[in-house]
Coordinates of C-alpha atoms and ligand atoms in Angstrom, one line a residue:
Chain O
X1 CA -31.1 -7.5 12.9
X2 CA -29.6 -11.0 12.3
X3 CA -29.3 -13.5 14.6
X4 CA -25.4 -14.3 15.1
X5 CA -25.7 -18.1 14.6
X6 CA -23.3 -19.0 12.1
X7 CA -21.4 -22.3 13.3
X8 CA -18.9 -21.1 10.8
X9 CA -18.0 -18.6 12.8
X10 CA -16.5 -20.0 15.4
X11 CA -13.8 -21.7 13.0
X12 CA -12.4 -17.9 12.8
X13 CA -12.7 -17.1 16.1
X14 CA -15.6 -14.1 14.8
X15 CA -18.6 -15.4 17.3
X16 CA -16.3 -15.7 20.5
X17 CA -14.9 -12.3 19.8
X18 CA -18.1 -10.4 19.3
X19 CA -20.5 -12.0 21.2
X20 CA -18.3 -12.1 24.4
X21 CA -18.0 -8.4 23.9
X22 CA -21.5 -7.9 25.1
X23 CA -24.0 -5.5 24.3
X24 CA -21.8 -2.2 25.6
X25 CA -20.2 -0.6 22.4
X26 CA -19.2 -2.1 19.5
X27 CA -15.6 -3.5 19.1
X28 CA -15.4 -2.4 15.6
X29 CA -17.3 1.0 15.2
X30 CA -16.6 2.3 18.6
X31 CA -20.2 3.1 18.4
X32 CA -23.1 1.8 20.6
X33 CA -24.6 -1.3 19.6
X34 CA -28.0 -2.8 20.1
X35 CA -30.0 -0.1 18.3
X36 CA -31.6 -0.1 15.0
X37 CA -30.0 2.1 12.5
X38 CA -31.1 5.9 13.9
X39 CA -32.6 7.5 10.0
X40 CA -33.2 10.8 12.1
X41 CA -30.5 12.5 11.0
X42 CA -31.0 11.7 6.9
X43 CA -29.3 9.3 4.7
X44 CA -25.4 9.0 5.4
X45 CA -24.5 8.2 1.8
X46 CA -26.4 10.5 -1.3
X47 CA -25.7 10.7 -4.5
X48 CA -27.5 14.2 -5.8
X49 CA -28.0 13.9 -9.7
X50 CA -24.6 12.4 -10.3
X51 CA -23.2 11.7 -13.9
X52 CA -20.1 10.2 -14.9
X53 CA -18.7 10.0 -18.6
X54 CA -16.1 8.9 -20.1
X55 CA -15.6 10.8 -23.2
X56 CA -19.0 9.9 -24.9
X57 CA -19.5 7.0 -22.7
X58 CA -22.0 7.9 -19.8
X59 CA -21.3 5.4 -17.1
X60 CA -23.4 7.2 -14.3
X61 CA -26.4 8.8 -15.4
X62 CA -28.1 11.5 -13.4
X63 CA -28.0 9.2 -10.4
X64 CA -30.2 9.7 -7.3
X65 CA -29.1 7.4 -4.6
X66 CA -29.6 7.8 -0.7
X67 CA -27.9 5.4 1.8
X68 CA -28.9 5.5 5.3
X69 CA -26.7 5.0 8.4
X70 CA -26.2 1.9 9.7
X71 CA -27.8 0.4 6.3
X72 CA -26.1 -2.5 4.7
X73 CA -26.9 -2.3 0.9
X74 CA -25.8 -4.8 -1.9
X75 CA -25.1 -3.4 -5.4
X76 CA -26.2 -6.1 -8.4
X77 CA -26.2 -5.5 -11.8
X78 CA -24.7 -6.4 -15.3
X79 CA -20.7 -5.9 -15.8
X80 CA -20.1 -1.9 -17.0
X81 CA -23.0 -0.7 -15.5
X82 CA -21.4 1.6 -13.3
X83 CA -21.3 -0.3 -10.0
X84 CA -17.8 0.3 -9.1
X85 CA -17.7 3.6 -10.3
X86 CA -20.0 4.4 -7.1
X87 CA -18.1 3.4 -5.1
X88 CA -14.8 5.0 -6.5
X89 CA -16.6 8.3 -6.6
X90 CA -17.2 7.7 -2.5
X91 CA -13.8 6.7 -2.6
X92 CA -12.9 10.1 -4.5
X93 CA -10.1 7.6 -6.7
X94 CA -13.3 9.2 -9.5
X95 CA -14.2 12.3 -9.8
X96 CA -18.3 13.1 -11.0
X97 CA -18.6 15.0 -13.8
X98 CA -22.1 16.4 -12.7
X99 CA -23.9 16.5 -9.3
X100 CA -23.3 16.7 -5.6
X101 CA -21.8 13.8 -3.1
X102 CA -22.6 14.2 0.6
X103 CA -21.7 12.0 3.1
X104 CA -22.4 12.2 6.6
X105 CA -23.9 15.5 6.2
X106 CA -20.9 17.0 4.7
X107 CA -20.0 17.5 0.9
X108 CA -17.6 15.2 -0.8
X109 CA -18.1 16.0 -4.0
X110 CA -19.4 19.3 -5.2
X111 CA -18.6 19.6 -9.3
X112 CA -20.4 23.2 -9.1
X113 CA -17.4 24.1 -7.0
X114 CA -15.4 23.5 -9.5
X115 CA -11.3 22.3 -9.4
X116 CA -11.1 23.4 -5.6
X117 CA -13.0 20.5 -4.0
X118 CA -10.5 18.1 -5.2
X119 CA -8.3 17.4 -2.2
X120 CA -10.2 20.1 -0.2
X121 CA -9.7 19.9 3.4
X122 CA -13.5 19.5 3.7
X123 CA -12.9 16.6 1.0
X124 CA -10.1 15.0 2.7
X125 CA -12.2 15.3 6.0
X126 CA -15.0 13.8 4.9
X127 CA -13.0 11.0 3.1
X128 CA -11.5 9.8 6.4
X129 CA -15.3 8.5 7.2
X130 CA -15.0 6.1 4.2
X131 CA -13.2 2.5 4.1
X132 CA -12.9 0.3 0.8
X133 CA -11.5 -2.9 0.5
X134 CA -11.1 -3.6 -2.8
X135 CA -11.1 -6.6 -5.5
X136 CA -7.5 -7.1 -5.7
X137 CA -6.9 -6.6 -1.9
X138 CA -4.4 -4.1 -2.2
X139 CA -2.0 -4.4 0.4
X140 CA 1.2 -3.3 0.8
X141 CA 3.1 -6.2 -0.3
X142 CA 6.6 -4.5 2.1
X143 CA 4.9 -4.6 4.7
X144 CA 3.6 -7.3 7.6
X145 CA -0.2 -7.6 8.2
X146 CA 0.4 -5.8 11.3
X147 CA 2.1 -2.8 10.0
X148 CA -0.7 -2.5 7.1
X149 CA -3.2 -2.2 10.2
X150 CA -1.4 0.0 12.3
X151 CA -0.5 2.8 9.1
X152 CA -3.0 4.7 8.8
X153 CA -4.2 5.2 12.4
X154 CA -0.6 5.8 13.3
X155 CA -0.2 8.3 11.0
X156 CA -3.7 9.4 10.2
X157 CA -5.2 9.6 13.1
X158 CA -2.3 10.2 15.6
X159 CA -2.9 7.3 17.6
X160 CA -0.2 6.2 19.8
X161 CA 2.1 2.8 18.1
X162 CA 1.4 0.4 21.2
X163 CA -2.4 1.3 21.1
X164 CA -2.7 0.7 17.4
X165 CA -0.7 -1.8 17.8
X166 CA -3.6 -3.7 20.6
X167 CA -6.0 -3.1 18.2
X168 CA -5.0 -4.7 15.6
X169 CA -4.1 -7.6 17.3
X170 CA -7.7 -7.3 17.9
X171 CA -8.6 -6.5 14.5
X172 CA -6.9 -9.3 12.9
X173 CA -8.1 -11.3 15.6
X174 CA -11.3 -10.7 14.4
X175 CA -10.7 -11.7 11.0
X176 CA -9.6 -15.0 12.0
X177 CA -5.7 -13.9 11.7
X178 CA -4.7 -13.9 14.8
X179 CA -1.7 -15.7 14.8
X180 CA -0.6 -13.9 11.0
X181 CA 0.3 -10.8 12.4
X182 CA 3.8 -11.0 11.2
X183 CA 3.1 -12.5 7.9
X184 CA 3.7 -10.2 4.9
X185 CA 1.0 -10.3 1.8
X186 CA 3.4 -12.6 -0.4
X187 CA 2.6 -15.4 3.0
X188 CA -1.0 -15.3 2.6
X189 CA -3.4 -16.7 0.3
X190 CA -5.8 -15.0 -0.9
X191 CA -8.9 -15.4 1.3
X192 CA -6.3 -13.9 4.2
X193 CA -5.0 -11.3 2.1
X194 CA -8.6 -10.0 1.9
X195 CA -9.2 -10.4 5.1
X196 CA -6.2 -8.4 6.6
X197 CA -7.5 -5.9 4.3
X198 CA -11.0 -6.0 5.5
X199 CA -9.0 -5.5 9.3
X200 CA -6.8 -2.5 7.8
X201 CA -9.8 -1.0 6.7
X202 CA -11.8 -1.3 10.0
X203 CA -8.5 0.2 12.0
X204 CA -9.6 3.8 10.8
X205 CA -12.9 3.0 12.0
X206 CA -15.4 4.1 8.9
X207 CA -18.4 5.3 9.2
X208 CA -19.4 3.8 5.4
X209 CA -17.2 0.8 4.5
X210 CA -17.3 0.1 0.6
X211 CA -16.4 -3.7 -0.6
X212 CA -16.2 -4.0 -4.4
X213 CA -16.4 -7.6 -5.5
X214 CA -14.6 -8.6 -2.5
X215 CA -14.6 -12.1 -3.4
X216 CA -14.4 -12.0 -7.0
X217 CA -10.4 -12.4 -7.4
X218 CA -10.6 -15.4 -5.5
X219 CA -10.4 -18.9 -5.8
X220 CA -14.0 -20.6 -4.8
X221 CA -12.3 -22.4 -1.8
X222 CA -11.5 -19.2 -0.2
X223 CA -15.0 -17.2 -0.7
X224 CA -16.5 -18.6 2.7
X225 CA -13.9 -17.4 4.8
X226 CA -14.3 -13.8 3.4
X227 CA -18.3 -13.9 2.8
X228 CA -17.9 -15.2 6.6
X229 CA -15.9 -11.8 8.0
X230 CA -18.0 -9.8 5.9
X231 CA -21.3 -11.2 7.0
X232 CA -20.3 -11.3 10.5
X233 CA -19.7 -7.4 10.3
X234 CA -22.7 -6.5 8.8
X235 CA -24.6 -8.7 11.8
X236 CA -22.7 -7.1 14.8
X237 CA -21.7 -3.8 13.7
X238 CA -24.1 -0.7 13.2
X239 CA -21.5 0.3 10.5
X240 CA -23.4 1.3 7.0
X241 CA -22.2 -0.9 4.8
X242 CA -22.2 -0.4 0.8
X243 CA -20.7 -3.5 -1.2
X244 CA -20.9 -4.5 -5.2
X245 CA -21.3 -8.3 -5.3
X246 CA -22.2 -11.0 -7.7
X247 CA -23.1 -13.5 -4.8
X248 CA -26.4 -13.5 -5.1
X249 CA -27.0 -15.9 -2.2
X250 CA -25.2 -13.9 0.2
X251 CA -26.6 -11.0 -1.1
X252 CA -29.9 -12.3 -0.2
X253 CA -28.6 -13.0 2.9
X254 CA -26.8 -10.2 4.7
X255 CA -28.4 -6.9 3.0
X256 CA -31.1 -4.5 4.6
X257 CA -31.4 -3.7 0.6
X258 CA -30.9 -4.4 -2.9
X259 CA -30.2 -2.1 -6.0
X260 CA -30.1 -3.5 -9.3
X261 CA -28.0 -1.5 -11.6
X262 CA -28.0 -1.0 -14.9
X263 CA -26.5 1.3 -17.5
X264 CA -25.8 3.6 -15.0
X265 CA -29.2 4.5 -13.2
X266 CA -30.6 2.2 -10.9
X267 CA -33.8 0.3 -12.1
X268 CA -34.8 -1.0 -8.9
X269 CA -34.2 -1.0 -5.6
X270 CA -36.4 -3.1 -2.4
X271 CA -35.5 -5.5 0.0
X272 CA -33.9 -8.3 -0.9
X273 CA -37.1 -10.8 -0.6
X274 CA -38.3 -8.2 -3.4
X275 CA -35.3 -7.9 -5.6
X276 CA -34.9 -12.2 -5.6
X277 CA -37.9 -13.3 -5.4
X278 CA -40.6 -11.2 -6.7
X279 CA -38.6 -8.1 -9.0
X280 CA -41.0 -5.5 -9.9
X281 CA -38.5 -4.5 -13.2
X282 CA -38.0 -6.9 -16.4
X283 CA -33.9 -5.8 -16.4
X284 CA -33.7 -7.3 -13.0
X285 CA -35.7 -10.0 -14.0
X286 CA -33.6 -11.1 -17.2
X287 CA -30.6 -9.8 -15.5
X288 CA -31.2 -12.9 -12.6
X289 CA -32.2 -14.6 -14.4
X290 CA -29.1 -15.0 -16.3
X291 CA -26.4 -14.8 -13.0
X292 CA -28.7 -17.5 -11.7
X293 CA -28.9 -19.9 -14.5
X294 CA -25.7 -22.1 -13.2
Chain E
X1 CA 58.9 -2.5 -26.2
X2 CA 59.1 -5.0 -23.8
X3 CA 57.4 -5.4 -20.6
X4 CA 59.7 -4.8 -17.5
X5 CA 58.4 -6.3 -14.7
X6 CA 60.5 -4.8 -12.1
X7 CA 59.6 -1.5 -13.5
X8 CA 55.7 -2.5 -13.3
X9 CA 56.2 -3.5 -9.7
X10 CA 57.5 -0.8 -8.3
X11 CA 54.8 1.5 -9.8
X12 CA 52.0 -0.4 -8.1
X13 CA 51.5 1.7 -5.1
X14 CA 51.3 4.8 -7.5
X15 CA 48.6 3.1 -9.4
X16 CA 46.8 1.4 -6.3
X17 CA 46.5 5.6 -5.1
X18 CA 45.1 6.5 -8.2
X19 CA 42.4 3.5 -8.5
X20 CA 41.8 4.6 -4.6
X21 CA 40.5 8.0 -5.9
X22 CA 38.4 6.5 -8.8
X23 CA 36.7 4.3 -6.2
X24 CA 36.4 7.1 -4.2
X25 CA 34.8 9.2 -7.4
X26 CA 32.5 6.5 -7.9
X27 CA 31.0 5.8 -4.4
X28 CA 30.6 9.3 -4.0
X29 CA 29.3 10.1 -7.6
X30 CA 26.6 7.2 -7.1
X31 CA 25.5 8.8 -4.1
X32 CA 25.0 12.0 -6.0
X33 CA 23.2 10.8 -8.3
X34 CA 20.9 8.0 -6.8
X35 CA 19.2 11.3 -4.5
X36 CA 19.6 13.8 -7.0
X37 CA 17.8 11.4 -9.5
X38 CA 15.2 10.4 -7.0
X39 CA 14.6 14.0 -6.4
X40 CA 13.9 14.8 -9.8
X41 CA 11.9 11.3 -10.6
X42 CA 9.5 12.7 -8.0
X43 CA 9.5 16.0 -9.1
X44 CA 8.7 15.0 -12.0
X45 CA 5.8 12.4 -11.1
X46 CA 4.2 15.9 -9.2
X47 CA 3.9 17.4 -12.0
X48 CA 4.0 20.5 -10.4
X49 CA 3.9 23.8 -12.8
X50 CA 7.3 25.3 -13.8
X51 CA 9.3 23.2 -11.6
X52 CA 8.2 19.9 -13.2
X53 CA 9.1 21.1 -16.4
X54 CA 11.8 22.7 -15.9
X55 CA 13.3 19.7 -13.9
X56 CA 12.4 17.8 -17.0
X57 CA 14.1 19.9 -19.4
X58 CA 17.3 19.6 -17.7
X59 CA 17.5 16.1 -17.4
X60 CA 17.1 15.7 -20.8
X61 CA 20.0 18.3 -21.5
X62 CA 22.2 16.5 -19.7
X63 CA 21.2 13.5 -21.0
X64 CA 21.9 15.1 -24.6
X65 CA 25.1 16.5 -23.8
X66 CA 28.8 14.8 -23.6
X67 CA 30.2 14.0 -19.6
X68 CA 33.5 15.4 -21.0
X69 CA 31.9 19.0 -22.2
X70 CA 30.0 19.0 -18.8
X71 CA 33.4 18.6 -16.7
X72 CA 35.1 20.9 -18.9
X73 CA 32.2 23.7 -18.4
X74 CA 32.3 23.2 -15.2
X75 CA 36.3 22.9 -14.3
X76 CA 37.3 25.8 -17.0
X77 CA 34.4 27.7 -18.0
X78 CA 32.8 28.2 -14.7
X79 CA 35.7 29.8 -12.8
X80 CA 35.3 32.8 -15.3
X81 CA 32.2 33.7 -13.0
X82 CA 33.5 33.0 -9.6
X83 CA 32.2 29.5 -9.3
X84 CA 35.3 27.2 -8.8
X85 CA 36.3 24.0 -6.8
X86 CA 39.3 21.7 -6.9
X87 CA 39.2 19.4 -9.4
X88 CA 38.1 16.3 -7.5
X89 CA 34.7 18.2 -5.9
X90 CA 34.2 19.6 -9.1
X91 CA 34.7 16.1 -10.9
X92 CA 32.2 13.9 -8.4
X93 CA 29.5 16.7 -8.7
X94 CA 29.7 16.5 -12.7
X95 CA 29.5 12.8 -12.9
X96 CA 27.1 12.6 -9.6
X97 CA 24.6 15.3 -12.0
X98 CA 25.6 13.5 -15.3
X99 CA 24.4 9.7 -13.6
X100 CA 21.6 11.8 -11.7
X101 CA 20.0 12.1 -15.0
X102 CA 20.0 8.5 -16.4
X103 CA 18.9 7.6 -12.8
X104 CA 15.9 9.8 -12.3
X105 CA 14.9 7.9 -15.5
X106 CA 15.3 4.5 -13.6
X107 CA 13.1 5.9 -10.6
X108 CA 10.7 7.4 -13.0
X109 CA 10.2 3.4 -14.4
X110 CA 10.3 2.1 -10.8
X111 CA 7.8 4.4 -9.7
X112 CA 5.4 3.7 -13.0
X113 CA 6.2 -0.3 -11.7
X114 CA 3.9 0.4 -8.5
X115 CA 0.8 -0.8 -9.3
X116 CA -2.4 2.0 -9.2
X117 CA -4.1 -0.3 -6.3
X118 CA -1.7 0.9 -4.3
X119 CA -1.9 4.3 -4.6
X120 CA -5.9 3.4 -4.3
X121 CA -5.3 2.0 -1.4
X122 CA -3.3 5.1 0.5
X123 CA -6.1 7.2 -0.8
X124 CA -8.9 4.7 0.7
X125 CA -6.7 5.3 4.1
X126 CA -6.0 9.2 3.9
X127 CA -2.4 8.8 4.2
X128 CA -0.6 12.2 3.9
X129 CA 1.3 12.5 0.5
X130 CA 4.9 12.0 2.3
X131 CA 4.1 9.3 3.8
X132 CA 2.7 7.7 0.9
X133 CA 5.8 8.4 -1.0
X134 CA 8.4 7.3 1.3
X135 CA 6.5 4.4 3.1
X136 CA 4.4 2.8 0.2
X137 CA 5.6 3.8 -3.5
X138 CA 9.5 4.6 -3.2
X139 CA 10.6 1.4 -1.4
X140 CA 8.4 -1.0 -3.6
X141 CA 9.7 1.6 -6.6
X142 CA 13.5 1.6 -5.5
X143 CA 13.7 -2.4 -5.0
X144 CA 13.5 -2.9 -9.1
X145 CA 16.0 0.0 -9.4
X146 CA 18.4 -1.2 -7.1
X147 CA 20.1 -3.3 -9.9
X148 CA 20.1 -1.0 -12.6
X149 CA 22.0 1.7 -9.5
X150 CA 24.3 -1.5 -9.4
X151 CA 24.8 -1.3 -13.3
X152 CA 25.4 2.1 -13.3
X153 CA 27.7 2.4 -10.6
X154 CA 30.1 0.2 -12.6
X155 CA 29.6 2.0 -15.4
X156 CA 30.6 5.2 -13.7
X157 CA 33.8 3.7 -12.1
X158 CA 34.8 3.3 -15.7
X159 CA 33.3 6.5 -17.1
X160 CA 35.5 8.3 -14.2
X161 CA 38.6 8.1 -16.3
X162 CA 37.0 10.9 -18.2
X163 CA 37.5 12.9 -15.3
X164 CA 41.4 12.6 -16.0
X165 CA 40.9 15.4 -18.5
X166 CA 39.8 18.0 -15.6
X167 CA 43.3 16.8 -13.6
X168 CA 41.6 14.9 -11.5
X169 CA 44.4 12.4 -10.4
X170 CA 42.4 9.3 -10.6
X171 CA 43.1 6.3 -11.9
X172 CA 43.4 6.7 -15.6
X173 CA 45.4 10.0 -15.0
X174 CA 47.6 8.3 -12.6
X175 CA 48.8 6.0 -15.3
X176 CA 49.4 8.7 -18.2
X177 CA 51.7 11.1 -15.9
X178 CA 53.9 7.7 -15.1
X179 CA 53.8 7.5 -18.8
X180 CA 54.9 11.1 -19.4
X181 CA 57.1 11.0 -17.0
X182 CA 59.3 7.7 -18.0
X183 CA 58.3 7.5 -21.3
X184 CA 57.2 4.0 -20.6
X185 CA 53.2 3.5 -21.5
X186 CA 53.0 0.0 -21.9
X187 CA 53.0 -0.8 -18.2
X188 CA 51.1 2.0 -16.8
X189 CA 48.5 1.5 -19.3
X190 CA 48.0 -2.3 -19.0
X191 CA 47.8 -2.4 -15.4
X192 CA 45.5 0.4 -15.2
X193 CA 43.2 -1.7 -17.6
X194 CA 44.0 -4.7 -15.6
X195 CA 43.0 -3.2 -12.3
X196 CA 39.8 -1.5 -13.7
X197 CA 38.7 -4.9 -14.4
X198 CA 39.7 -6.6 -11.5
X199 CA 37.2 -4.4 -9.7
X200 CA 34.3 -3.9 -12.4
X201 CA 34.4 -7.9 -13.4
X202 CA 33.9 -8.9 -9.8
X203 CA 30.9 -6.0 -9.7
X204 CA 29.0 -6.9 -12.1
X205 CA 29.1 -10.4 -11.1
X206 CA 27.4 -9.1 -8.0
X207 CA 25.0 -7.2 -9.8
X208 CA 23.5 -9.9 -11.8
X209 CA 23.4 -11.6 -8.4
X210 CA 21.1 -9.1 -7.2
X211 CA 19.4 -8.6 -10.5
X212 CA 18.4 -12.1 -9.9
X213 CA 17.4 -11.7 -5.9
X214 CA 15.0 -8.4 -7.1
X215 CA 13.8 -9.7 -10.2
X216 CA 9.8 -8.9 -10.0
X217 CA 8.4 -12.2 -8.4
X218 CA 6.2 -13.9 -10.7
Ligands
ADP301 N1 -10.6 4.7 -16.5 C1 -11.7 4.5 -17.4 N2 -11.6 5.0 -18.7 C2 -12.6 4.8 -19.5 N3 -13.7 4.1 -19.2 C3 -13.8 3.6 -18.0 C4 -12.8 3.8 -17.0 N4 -13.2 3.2 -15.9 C5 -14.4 2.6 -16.2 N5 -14.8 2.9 -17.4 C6 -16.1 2.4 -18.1 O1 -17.1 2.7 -17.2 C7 -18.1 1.7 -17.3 C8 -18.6 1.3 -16.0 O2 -17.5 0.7 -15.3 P1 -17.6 0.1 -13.9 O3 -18.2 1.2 -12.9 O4 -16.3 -0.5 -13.5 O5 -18.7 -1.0 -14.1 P2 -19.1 -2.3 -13.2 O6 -18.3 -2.2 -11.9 O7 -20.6 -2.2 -13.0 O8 -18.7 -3.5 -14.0 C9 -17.6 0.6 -18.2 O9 -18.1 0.7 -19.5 C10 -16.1 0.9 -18.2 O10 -15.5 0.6 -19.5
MG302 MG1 -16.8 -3.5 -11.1

């Protein structure tokens, strides 16, 4: 899809890690690599006539939106227009008001169901597909970077301490943490803190990982070393890949697609050449306009 | 009257017993009510139907209601229907559920302290609820409350003199029956005073020390 190039790379220790893993399976996913996403099967994310209010406020409105696997898609759009609260209904921190959410052929959200869905075993099931790493990173300030890893699949998934330890040695590895594993959050700075968190995330190995703003609580010297993970994962992995952003650039860069939201629908959607340089839709127009400006 | 020093000498081991069991009343009292008020903090925070409530209300009857009625219900009234213990059990459960109450209010702020993210963030990784309580929230939530358990842990070993009134033979109680006894109160009194503070001052010395050491970082 993209070629692995980046001589940033290599200042993280991403490039030696993936590349030397060869073509076999991938390091992150567990899943084969190589291939181009496989649509046979029908989108992994959708969003069936979802609305979200607020009291009088309609944040999500009637929203159709189909994610397919292995697809890396960037949300854009204006602040409040419901970008995050996509992905916190994928999450399930939100609950829809209206609709259906399936993911991965099973339902996440159901609100004809009523009250029962909510922490449903099929819910919780489905749930355990889904990663987020989130704007304010998140972690668990008590613990080491290791033990934030090693949590969940430990006590998620059942896997055995010394395994999940290796992996996220790996993991962190990966990140270009390698030699952090002991470091608790308080140690780090921010760009590391995200990236442990981007590792933590990948340990339960998602099929759909979410990233809202994942640079946006960060000091402009550290963006590069998170934009770096992030675009290395979208390059080697055949993970889908859903993130809200207000890089543009990097955007542009990384994403099989673009949607441009605004007041809760989505006004266009295309690949990125489309959405940045020739937008079918005025809002997306004025909208980069203005982001673009400085 | 004037102080006798040989006289307040030689009832020093008598008093040193009695401020043994008040220590003893207190460590074990704390104990009480640091779970007890953990338990109902969470039970609360579950808001389970019935139980939550009903946890609720009682925590706010205690809290509305004198430690001295409590011990006397429990010492006096309670025997009337077969429930009956010696007086020191009886006197570190009534202060252990008396503290339990102001405690469970403490978690209740230490928990509401956690910030949402991290209950995101257990959610984003499926952690089961029990882990989620004990591993993430409650040891972020119990390092705020440690000083205020430090505060009120000197505040009980004071408040345990109360417990004198239900004949537990604490400190406090030690002191009035030398009084009774010899018809000297000066001595007993004052040194039972003194030796309350000699342990409290040091205390709370120690809690703002660890006030300090927990103190949110910021
Ligand atoms: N907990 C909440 N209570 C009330 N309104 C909310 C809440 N969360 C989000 N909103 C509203 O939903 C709208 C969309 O929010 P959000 O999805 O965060 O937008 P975006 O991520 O695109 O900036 C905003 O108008 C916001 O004020
Ligand atoms: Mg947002």
């Amino acid at each position: 899809m993209h070629p692995n190039n980046d001589p940033a790379l290599s200042d993280i220790g991403l490039a030696e890690t993936v590349l030397s893993g060869g073509p076999r399976t991938d390091r992150i996913t567990g899943m084969p690599t190589g291939s181009a996403p496989i649509v046979a099967g029908g989108p992994i994310v959708a969003f069936d006539n979802v609305s979200k209010n607020w009291g009088d406020n309609q944040v999500l409105k009637a929203l159709n939106f189909n994610v397919n696997p292995g697809e890396k898609v960037s949300i854009i759009g204006p602040s409040g227009s419901g970008k995050t609260t996509i992905l916190r209904i994928l999450m399930t921190l939100e609950s829809p008001t209206e609709g259906q959410v399936n993911v991965d052929g099973d339902v996440l959200w159901d609100v004809k169901l009523g009250d029962k869905i909510r922490e449903s075993k099929v819910m919780r099931a489905t749930r355990r597909k889904i990663g987020m790493v989130f704007q304010g990173f998140n972690l668990f300030p008590h613990m080491t970077a290791l033990e934030n890893i090693i949590e969940a699949p430990v006590h998620v998934l059942g896997m055995n301490k010394a395994e999940a330890r290796d992996r996220a040695a790996e993991l962190l590895q990966l990140v270009g943490l390698g030699t952090h594993m002991n470091h608790t959050p308080p140690q780090l700075s921010g760009g590391q803190q995200q990236r442990v968190a981007i590792a933590r995330a990948l340990a339960m190995r998602p099929k759909v990982l979410l990233f809202d703003e994942p640079t946006s609580a960060l000091d402009p010297e550290l963006i590069g070393e998170v934009l770096n993970v992030i675009r290395n994962l979208a390059n080697s992995t055949d993970m889908t890949m859903l993130m809200v952003t207000h890089e543009m650039r990097f955007a542009e860069e990384i994403s099989d697609r673009v949607v441009m939201f605004d007041h809760g629908s989505a006004v266009e959607s295309g690949p990125p050449e489309q959405i940045f340089k020739n937008p079918q839709e005025e809002r997306t127009r004025a909208f980069l306009q203005a982001v673009l400006k400085h | 009257m004037i102080w006798d020093n040989a006289f307040a000498i030689s009832i020093i081991p008598m008093l040193l017993k009695g401020l043994w069991v008040t220590i003893q009343l207190t460590l074990l009292g704390t104990l009480i009510a640091a779970v007890l008020g953990l338990v109902a903090a969470v039970i609360r925070r579950l808001q389970i139907p019935v139980v939550s409530p009903a946890v609720s209300f009682i925590v706010i009857f205690i809290r509305g209601t004198p430690l001295l009625i409590q011990a006397y219900v429990a010492f006096f009234v309670l025997p009337i229907y077969g429930i009956s213990f010696n007086a020191f059990t009886t006197g570190v459960v009534i202060i252990g559920i008396n503290y339990s109450a102001y405690m469970a209010e403490v978690y209740r702020s230490g928990i509401q302290g956690v910030p949402n993210g991290q209950w995101e963030a257990a959610t984003a990784l499926s952690l089961p609820a029990t882990r989620v309580w004990f591993r993430i929230i409650l040891p972020q939530a119990v390092r705020t409350v440690i000083p205020m358990l430090g505060n009120y842990l000197i505040q009980m070993f004071k408040d345990s003199a109360v417990l004198s009134a239900i004949t537990v033979v604490e400190l406090m109680a030690t002191a009035q029956s030398i009084g009774t006894s010899t018809y000297r109160y000066l001595e007993p009194l004052t040194m039972a005073g003194a030796l309350f503070f000699l342990v409290s001052y040091p205390a709370s010395r120690l809690v703002n020390k660890l006030e300090r050491r927990y103190a949110p970082k910021q």
